[in-house]
Short mmCIF file of C-alpha atoms in Angstrom, two decimals:
data_model
loop_
_atom_site.label_atom_id
_atom_site.label_comp_id
_atom_site.label_asym_id
_atom_site.label_seq_id
_atom_site.Cartn_x
_atom_site.Cartn_y
_atom_site.Cartn_z
CA MET A 1 8.16 27.05 128.63
CA ALA A 2 6.26 24.46 126.90
CA ALA A 3 3.40 26.86 126.90
CA GLU A 4 5.56 29.66 125.60
CA ALA A 5 7.01 27.40 123.03
CA LEU A 6 3.59 26.32 122.10
CA PHE A 7 2.21 29.82 121.91
CA GLY A 8 5.36 31.07 120.20
CA GLU A 9 4.95 28.48 117.53
CA ALA A 10 1.36 29.39 117.36
CA ASN A 11 2.34 33.02 117.01
CA ARG A 12 4.77 32.22 114.22
CA VAL A 13 2.06 30.26 112.52
CA GLY A 14 -0.27 33.20 113.09
CA GLU A 15 2.18 35.54 111.44
CA THR A 16 2.28 33.27 108.45
CA ASP A 17 -1.52 33.07 108.41
CA LYS A 18 -1.68 36.80 108.63
CA ARG A 19 0.54 37.14 105.57
CA TRP A 20 -1.58 34.62 103.73
CA LEU A 21 -4.75 36.27 105.01
CA GLY A 22 -3.55 39.65 103.84
CA VAL A 23 -2.89 38.31 100.34
CA SER A 24 -6.24 36.56 100.39
CA ILE A 25 -8.09 39.65 101.57
CA LYS A 26 -6.38 41.74 98.90
CA ASN A 27 -7.38 39.24 96.23
CA VAL A 28 -10.89 39.11 97.56
CA ILE A 29 -11.08 42.92 97.55
CA ASN A 30 -9.74 43.02 93.98
CA TYR A 31 -12.24 40.37 93.00
CA LYS A 32 -15.07 42.30 94.71
CA ASP A 33 -13.93 45.51 92.98
CA ASN A 34 -14.04 43.76 89.61
CA GLU A 35 -17.42 42.33 90.38
CA MET A 36 -18.58 45.70 91.58
CA GLU A 37 -17.44 47.31 88.32
CA LYS A 38 -19.21 44.60 86.35
CA THR A 39 -22.29 45.10 88.49
CA ILE A 40 -22.21 48.90 88.01
CA VAL A 41 -21.70 48.50 84.28
CA GLY A 42 -24.58 45.99 84.20
CA ILE A 43 -26.85 48.29 86.17
CA GLY A 44 -25.87 51.19 83.92
CA ALA A 45 -26.65 49.13 80.82
CA PHE A 46 -30.00 48.08 82.35
CA VAL A 47 -30.85 51.73 83.18
CA CYS A 48 -29.91 52.88 79.68
CA ALA A 49 -31.99 50.11 78.17
CA SER A 50 -34.87 51.05 80.42
CA ILE A 51 -34.56 54.70 79.42
CA CYS A 52 -34.40 53.82 75.78
CA ALA A 53 -37.39 51.49 76.15
CA SER A 54 -39.22 54.29 77.95
CA ALA A 55 -38.31 56.77 75.21
CA CYS A 56 -39.56 54.33 72.56
CA HIS A 57 -42.69 53.76 74.62
CA ALA A 58 -43.18 57.52 74.85
CA GLN A 59 -43.54 57.57 71.04
CA SER A 60 -46.64 55.41 71.33
CA SER A 61 -49.90 56.90 72.54
CA VAL A 62 -53.65 56.57 72.83
CA THR A 63 -55.63 59.83 73.14
CA LEU A 64 -59.27 60.40 74.06
CA TYR A 65 -60.69 63.51 72.34
CA GLY A 66 -64.02 65.04 71.47
CA LEU A 67 -66.27 68.02 70.88
CA VAL A 68 -69.65 69.03 72.30
CA ASP A 69 -71.69 71.62 70.38
CA THR A 70 -75.15 72.66 71.62
CA GLY A 71 -77.30 75.67 70.87
CA LEU A 72 -80.70 77.26 70.55
CA GLY A 73 -82.31 77.67 67.11
CA TYR A 74 -85.24 79.32 65.40
CA VAL A 75 -86.69 78.41 61.99
CA THR A 76 -89.28 80.59 60.29
CA ASN A 77 -90.96 77.73 58.43
CA ALA A 78 -90.39 74.12 59.38
CA GLY A 79 -93.10 72.06 57.76
CA GLY A 80 -95.43 75.06 57.79
CA ALA A 81 -94.81 76.38 61.32
CA HIS A 82 -92.33 78.43 63.31
CA GLN A 83 -89.94 76.27 65.30
CA TYR A 84 -87.93 76.96 68.45
CA ALA A 85 -85.61 74.11 69.38
CA MET A 86 -82.34 73.06 70.95
CA THR A 87 -79.76 72.36 68.29
CA ASN A 88 -76.91 69.86 68.15
CA GLY A 89 -73.75 70.34 66.15
CA ALA A 90 -74.80 73.60 64.51
CA HIS A 91 -71.16 74.61 64.21
CA SER A 92 -69.43 71.23 64.30
CA GLY A 93 -70.93 67.79 64.83
CA SER A 94 -70.70 66.64 68.48
CA ARG A 95 -68.38 63.65 68.80
CA TRP A 96 -65.99 61.67 70.92
CA GLY A 97 -63.19 59.48 69.75
CA VAL A 98 -59.97 57.58 70.44
CA ARG A 99 -56.89 57.99 68.32
CA GLY A 100 -53.74 55.94 68.70
CA ARG A 101 -50.24 55.69 67.39
CA GLU A 102 -47.52 53.06 67.92
CA ASP A 103 -43.90 53.62 66.87
CA LEU A 104 -42.82 50.62 64.80
CA GLY A 105 -39.28 51.92 64.21
CA GLY A 106 -37.71 53.12 60.99
CA ARG A 107 -39.92 56.28 61.10
CA THR A 108 -42.98 54.04 60.66
CA SER A 109 -46.04 54.09 62.89
CA ALA A 110 -49.31 52.18 63.20
CA ILE A 111 -52.28 54.51 63.52
CA PHE A 112 -55.97 54.19 64.26
CA ILE A 113 -59.07 56.34 64.89
CA LEU A 114 -62.43 55.31 66.27
CA GLU A 115 -64.84 58.29 66.29
CA SER A 116 -68.48 58.32 67.28
CA GLY A 117 -71.04 61.06 66.64
CA PHE A 118 -73.84 61.86 69.04
CA ASN A 119 -76.61 64.32 69.64
CA SER A 120 -75.64 66.52 72.58
CA ALA A 121 -79.25 67.71 73.03
CA ASN A 122 -80.70 64.25 73.70
CA GLY A 123 -77.77 61.81 73.88
CA ALA A 124 -78.76 59.80 70.80
CA LEU A 125 -76.08 58.22 68.55
CA GLY A 126 -75.34 60.07 65.35
CA GLN A 127 -74.93 58.76 61.81
CA ASN A 128 -78.27 56.91 62.04
CA GLY A 129 -77.10 54.83 64.98
CA LEU A 130 -73.61 53.65 64.03
CA ALA A 131 -71.33 53.13 67.04
CA PHE A 132 -68.38 54.72 65.20
CA GLY A 133 -70.21 56.39 62.33
CA ARG A 134 -67.85 59.33 61.83
CA GLN A 135 -64.57 57.45 61.42
CA ALA A 136 -63.25 53.96 62.09
CA PHE A 137 -59.95 53.01 60.50
CA VAL A 138 -56.48 51.56 61.04
CA GLY A 139 -53.35 52.10 58.96
CA ILE A 140 -49.64 52.73 58.57
CA LYS A 141 -48.03 56.18 58.59
CA ARG A 142 -44.61 57.29 57.38
CA PRO A 143 -43.08 60.74 56.75
CA GLU A 144 -44.10 60.36 53.08
CA GLY A 145 -47.80 59.88 53.90
CA TYR A 146 -50.17 57.17 55.17
CA ALA A 147 -52.45 54.34 54.09
CA ALA A 148 -55.61 53.40 56.02
CA LEU A 149 -58.46 50.89 55.85
CA GLY A 150 -62.02 51.42 57.18
CA ARG A 151 -64.78 54.06 57.32
CA GLN A 152 -63.32 57.43 56.41
CA TYR A 153 -63.96 60.97 55.15
CA SER A 154 -63.94 61.41 51.39
CA SER A 155 -60.64 62.61 49.91
CA THR A 156 -62.43 65.67 48.47
CA PHE A 157 -63.90 66.75 51.82
CA GLU A 158 -60.62 66.27 53.69
CA LEU A 159 -58.57 68.44 51.30
CA PHE A 160 -61.31 71.07 50.71
CA PHE A 161 -61.91 71.77 54.39
CA PRO A 162 -59.81 75.03 54.54
CA PHE A 163 -61.94 76.50 51.77
CA LEU A 164 -65.35 75.80 53.30
CA PRO A 165 -67.67 78.24 55.16
CA ILE A 166 -67.29 76.21 58.37
CA ALA A 167 -63.57 76.98 58.36
CA ASN A 168 -64.14 80.70 57.61
CA GLY A 169 -66.74 81.45 60.28
CA SER A 170 -69.72 82.09 58.01
CA ALA A 171 -71.72 78.91 58.60
CA GLY A 172 -71.76 75.81 60.65
CA SER A 173 -71.86 72.16 59.85
CA GLY A 174 -75.06 71.28 57.98
CA PHE A 175 -77.02 74.49 58.17
CA GLY A 176 -74.75 76.57 55.97
CA VAL A 177 -73.84 74.03 53.28
CA HIS A 178 -75.18 73.52 49.78
CA PRO A 179 -78.76 72.27 49.53
CA GLY A 180 -78.97 68.58 50.29
CA ASP A 181 -75.20 68.56 50.65
CA VAL A 182 -75.37 67.52 46.99
CA ASP A 183 -71.55 67.56 46.57
CA ASN A 184 -70.81 66.14 50.01
CA LEU A 185 -68.63 69.08 50.93
CA ASP A 186 -70.13 68.93 54.38
CA SER A 187 -69.32 65.20 54.59
CA SER A 188 -72.87 64.18 55.35
CA ASN A 189 -71.85 60.80 53.91
CA ARG A 190 -68.66 59.08 55.02
CA ILE A 191 -67.29 56.28 52.85
CA ALA A 192 -67.31 52.71 54.26
CA ASN A 193 -65.02 49.81 53.34
CA ALA A 194 -62.46 52.27 52.05
CA LEU A 195 -58.71 52.07 51.31
CA LYS A 196 -57.19 55.54 51.47
CA ILE A 197 -53.64 56.52 50.43
CA ALA A 198 -52.54 60.10 51.19
CA THR A 199 -49.28 61.90 50.76
CA ALA A 200 -47.70 64.19 53.27
CA ASP A 201 -47.46 67.88 52.55
CA TYR A 202 -44.70 68.48 49.94
CA HIS A 203 -44.06 72.21 49.66
CA GLY A 204 -47.78 72.89 50.00
CA LEU A 205 -48.97 70.03 47.74
CA ARG A 206 -51.07 67.09 49.00
CA VAL A 207 -52.65 64.27 47.04
CA ASP A 208 -55.27 61.92 48.45
CA ALA A 209 -56.86 58.85 46.76
CA LEU A 210 -59.58 56.52 48.03
CA TYR A 211 -61.25 53.34 46.87
CA SER A 212 -64.28 51.77 48.48
CA PHE A 213 -64.90 48.06 47.91
CA GLY A 214 -68.50 47.32 46.94
CA GLY A 215 -68.24 43.83 48.45
CA GLN A 216 -70.87 42.39 46.07
CA PRO A 217 -70.33 38.74 45.07
CA GLY A 218 -69.60 38.31 41.38
CA SER A 219 -68.88 42.00 40.67
CA ILE A 220 -66.01 44.15 41.83
CA ALA A 221 -67.59 47.26 40.34
CA ARG A 222 -71.08 46.97 41.93
CA ASN A 223 -71.46 49.58 44.72
CA GLN A 224 -67.80 50.66 44.39
CA ILE A 225 -66.65 54.25 45.03
CA TRP A 226 -63.42 55.89 43.99
CA ASN A 227 -62.29 59.35 44.84
CA VAL A 228 -59.14 61.40 44.19
CA ALA A 229 -58.29 64.92 45.28
CA MET A 230 -55.36 67.32 45.41
CA ARG A 231 -54.65 70.55 47.26
CA TYR A 232 -51.94 73.20 46.97
CA MET A 233 -51.62 75.76 49.75
CA ARG A 234 -48.51 77.94 49.90
CA GLY A 235 -48.26 81.48 51.04
CA PRO A 236 -51.56 83.30 50.50
CA LEU A 237 -52.70 81.05 47.61
CA GLY A 238 -54.84 77.94 47.92
CA LEU A 239 -56.08 75.64 45.12
CA ALA A 240 -57.94 72.32 45.26
CA ALA A 241 -59.70 69.88 42.95
CA GLY A 242 -61.49 66.59 43.52
CA TYR A 243 -63.45 63.94 41.68
CA GLN A 244 -65.65 61.13 43.00
CA SER A 245 -67.43 58.35 41.08
CA THR A 246 -70.08 56.28 42.87
CA ASP A 247 -71.88 53.20 41.67
CA ARG A 248 -75.52 52.79 42.80
CA PRO A 249 -75.27 55.81 45.11
CA ASN A 250 -78.59 55.25 46.96
CA TYR A 251 -77.14 52.12 48.57
CA SER A 252 -73.32 52.53 48.48
CA PHE A 253 -73.08 56.19 49.44
CA TRP A 254 -76.34 57.52 50.85
CA GLY A 255 -77.31 54.21 52.45
CA ASN A 256 -74.20 52.94 54.22
CA LYS A 257 -75.28 53.77 57.81
CA ALA A 258 -77.00 51.70 60.42
CA ASN A 259 -80.72 51.34 59.87
CA ASP A 260 -80.47 52.53 56.25
CA SER A 261 -82.65 50.64 53.80
CA ALA A 262 -81.23 47.86 51.64
CA THR A 263 -84.17 48.12 49.24
CA GLY A 264 -85.80 51.52 49.67
CA SER A 265 -84.75 55.12 49.19
CA ASN A 266 -82.06 56.58 51.41
CA ILE A 267 -82.04 60.06 49.86
CA ALA A 268 -84.23 62.52 51.76
CA PRO A 269 -83.64 66.12 50.64
CA PRO A 270 -86.25 67.32 48.15
CA ILE A 271 -83.60 68.60 45.78
CA LEU A 272 -82.30 65.01 45.35
CA ARG A 273 -85.12 62.73 46.48
CA GLY A 274 -86.17 61.87 42.94
CA TYR A 275 -82.75 60.52 41.99
CA ALA A 276 -82.59 57.38 44.15
CA THR A 277 -82.83 55.15 40.99
CA ALA A 278 -79.53 56.54 39.60
CA GLY A 279 -77.02 53.94 38.49
CA LYS A 280 -74.12 56.32 39.01
CA GLN A 281 -73.24 59.60 40.77
CA ASP A 282 -70.21 61.63 39.65
CA THR A 283 -69.06 64.75 41.48
CA PHE A 284 -66.33 67.16 40.41
CA ALA A 285 -65.30 70.11 42.59
CA MET A 286 -62.66 72.78 42.56
CA ALA A 287 -61.75 75.64 44.86
CA ALA A 288 -59.42 78.61 45.09
CA SER A 289 -58.61 80.94 47.98
CA TRP A 290 -56.49 83.96 48.74
CA LYS A 291 -55.38 84.85 52.28
CA PHE A 292 -55.05 88.46 53.23
CA ARG A 293 -53.56 89.61 56.50
CA LYS A 294 -56.70 88.98 58.54
CA ALA A 295 -59.04 87.48 55.98
CA ARG A 296 -59.44 84.61 53.56
CA LEU A 297 -61.62 84.72 50.45
CA SER A 298 -62.64 81.36 48.92
CA LEU A 299 -64.41 80.46 45.65
CA ILE A 300 -65.92 77.00 45.15
CA TYR A 301 -67.53 75.29 42.16
CA SER A 302 -68.99 71.78 41.99
CA ASN A 303 -70.93 69.70 39.46
CA THR A 304 -72.84 66.59 40.51
CA ARG A 305 -74.44 64.25 37.94
CA PHE A 306 -76.96 61.55 38.75
CA GLU A 307 -76.70 59.28 35.69
CA HIS A 308 -78.64 56.29 34.35
CA LEU A 309 -81.81 57.29 36.22
CA GLY A 310 -84.33 54.49 36.41
CA THR A 311 -81.77 51.66 36.19
CA VAL A 312 -81.63 50.74 39.92
CA ALA A 313 -84.57 49.14 41.62
CA VAL A 314 -85.81 51.08 44.66
CA SER A 315 -88.93 49.93 46.49
CA GLY A 316 -91.63 52.20 47.85
CA LEU A 317 -91.01 55.15 45.53
CA ALA A 318 -93.94 57.35 44.49
CA PRO A 319 -94.59 57.16 40.72
CA ALA A 320 -93.34 60.72 40.20
CA LEU A 321 -90.01 59.88 41.87
CA ALA A 322 -89.59 56.62 39.97
CA ALA A 323 -90.34 58.31 36.59
CA ASN A 324 -87.10 60.33 36.34
CA ARG A 325 -84.89 59.23 33.43
CA GLY A 326 -81.60 60.26 31.84
CA VAL A 327 -79.20 62.52 33.68
CA ALA A 328 -79.75 65.18 36.38
CA SER A 329 -76.90 67.71 36.53
CA ILE A 330 -76.56 70.06 39.51
CA ASN A 331 -74.08 72.99 39.56
CA VAL A 332 -73.09 74.92 42.66
CA TYR A 333 -71.28 78.27 42.74
CA GLU A 334 -70.10 79.67 46.06
CA ALA A 335 -68.09 82.58 47.52
CA ASN A 336 -67.23 82.90 51.19
CA VAL A 337 -65.04 85.15 53.26
CA GLY A 338 -63.83 85.07 56.86
CA TYR A 339 -62.30 88.06 58.69
CA TYR A 340 -60.62 88.16 62.12
CA ILE A 341 -61.61 91.48 63.68
CA THR A 342 -59.39 90.47 66.62
CA PRO A 343 -57.53 87.19 67.23
CA LEU A 344 -60.58 86.14 69.34
CA LEU A 345 -63.39 87.36 67.06
CA LEU A 346 -64.09 85.88 63.64
CA VAL A 347 -66.91 87.02 61.34
CA GLY A 348 -67.88 85.48 58.01
CA ALA A 349 -70.24 85.68 55.08
CA GLU A 350 -71.16 83.20 52.32
CA TYR A 351 -73.34 83.18 49.23
CA SER A 352 -74.12 80.12 47.09
CA TYR A 353 -76.29 79.47 44.08
CA THR A 354 -77.33 75.91 43.27
CA ARG A 355 -78.86 75.08 39.89
CA ASN A 356 -80.54 71.76 39.13
CA GLY A 357 -80.95 71.33 35.41
CA GLY A 358 -83.98 69.06 35.86
CA THR A 359 -84.97 65.87 34.04
CA ASN A 360 -87.75 64.64 31.76
CA GLY A 361 -87.95 68.07 30.05
CA ARG A 362 -88.80 69.92 33.29
CA GLU A 363 -87.32 73.32 33.98
CA GLY A 364 -85.33 72.32 37.08
CA ALA A 365 -84.81 74.37 40.23
CA GLY A 366 -82.60 77.12 41.64
CA TYR A 367 -81.57 77.74 45.20
CA ASN A 368 -80.03 80.98 46.51
CA GLN A 369 -78.58 80.87 50.01
CA VAL A 370 -76.89 83.48 52.16
CA ASN A 371 -75.11 82.71 55.49
CA LEU A 372 -73.74 85.16 58.05
CA GLY A 373 -71.79 84.13 61.10
CA VAL A 374 -69.84 85.36 64.12
CA ASP A 375 -67.54 83.27 66.32
CA TYR A 376 -66.02 84.48 69.60
CA PHE A 377 -63.29 82.38 71.23
CA LEU A 378 -63.39 82.28 75.00
CA SER A 379 -60.27 80.05 74.98
CA LYS A 380 -58.42 77.70 72.71
CA ARG A 381 -61.09 75.07 73.36
CA THR A 382 -64.32 76.98 73.95
CA ASP A 383 -66.19 79.42 71.72
CA LEU A 384 -69.56 81.07 71.38
CA TYR A 385 -71.12 81.41 67.93
CA SER A 386 -74.15 82.70 66.08
CA PHE A 387 -75.33 81.96 62.50
CA VAL A 388 -78.14 83.21 60.31
CA SER A 389 -79.02 81.40 57.08
CA HIS A 390 -81.63 82.32 54.47
CA GLN A 391 -82.61 80.20 51.47
CA LEU A 392 -84.81 81.13 48.47
CA ALA A 393 -85.97 78.42 46.04
CA SER A 394 -87.52 78.58 42.61
CA GLY A 395 -88.56 76.24 39.80
CA VAL A 396 -89.39 72.52 39.96
CA ASP A 397 -87.37 70.13 42.17
CA SER A 398 -86.55 66.41 41.74
CA THR A 399 -89.93 65.34 43.00
CA GLY A 400 -91.73 67.12 40.15
CA ASN A 401 -93.25 69.70 42.52
CA ARG A 402 -92.58 73.36 43.03
CA ALA A 403 -89.21 73.72 44.76
CA VAL A 404 -89.37 74.53 48.49
CA ALA A 405 -86.61 75.95 50.63
CA SER A 406 -84.85 73.30 52.66
CA ILE A 407 -81.78 74.35 54.68
CA LEU A 408 -79.87 71.15 55.43
CA GLY A 409 -80.48 70.00 59.00
CA THR A 410 -83.98 71.48 59.21
CA LYS A 411 -87.43 70.27 58.21
CA ALA A 412 -88.27 71.50 54.71
CA SER A 413 -90.33 74.69 54.39
CA THR A 414 -93.78 74.64 52.84
CA SER A 415 -92.88 77.70 50.82
CA ASN A 416 -89.95 78.81 48.70
CA GLN A 417 -88.28 80.64 51.62
CA GLN A 418 -86.73 79.60 54.92
CA THR A 419 -84.66 81.43 57.50
CA LEU A 420 -82.68 79.92 60.38
CA ALA A 421 -80.96 81.59 63.34
CA VAL A 422 -78.73 79.79 65.85
CA LEU A 423 -76.88 80.77 69.00
CA GLY A 424 -74.58 78.11 70.48
CA ILE A 425 -71.55 77.08 72.43
CA ARG A 426 -68.84 74.67 71.38
CA HIS A 427 -66.22 72.98 73.59
CA LYS A 428 -63.35 70.74 72.46
CA PHE A 429 -61.50 68.27 74.67
#
């Protein structure tokens, strides 16, 4: 009995405990449910934040890219002899580079490009040995345009590219351009220490302006370069114009690469070699094009003036080269056409006439050049190409001697004629 009483009491107490335990368990379950909801909401918020962060991160990128261009070439007269050689960059200069973009929010991005040229035939660095001689800049980009600081293409070259023979299949980089690349429309010379501001495309119109700091103590103008260009391309019509003014071009423009001379001449082509002492170089260019269904016809004119000859000290010049005075004015007239026979086969032709007015009362020189080309695309990234260029020179060049043919990228002929043929392959990555 005592035991029953004891256990009965215990049972009654147990019943009470069960009621209390039930309430407690219910509260605990409710509490756990609330905590679970909070946990789920927290996890959801974390996942969303992670996804958003990943999406933002996806807007930032670093890309490795490049191009390898190698071929076989033949020159009829290179320094007085026939030449068979492997070519590098006959169509486009071989290069590799890294470009990057970081999303800063508000439709604003940080951008950069580091681009190095090289010789694919022997592995040597391009641009006279610069590590990133083609381009090296950093800047800010918005939908309205961009601003960048560093070593960059000229504004004129960048906006004129669609009008050039290289874009229309008639000639490659270097070989098919104007003698000596006098107007820099092949971008033989990039511009260092440059601030560039460029607009986006507004209904076909783009404007691009550049200023290169000379960096000379005591003078903001010494060795400075400024360049402005515009382009309009809408429908079949294309128009472009550009102007560049360069102070002491032998050093600031032609001599801004590694291993260039700080005191001697940096201008090699015979058509220009006698103008290293110029105090100023001004170049104006304009272009027009019309696109047909499968073809584009382009017309280009440029005028380059080497002014104040004899005002800049250049060591090591021969007396005939140092004797030039006054102004040398060089006009270039060009017509080129590209035609797609099929979507994979592009053919082109180009003719240019370059006239150097001469100095010191000399007659000056004329250069006629014809370029023919064919480009077959094996894929979006690989193509086979062939070019033939012929140049005929007449008159007296900047050195005071009879003008000789000198297709850019080859050794000058010993006569007034030179022909070049190239067969190559180009691959982009």
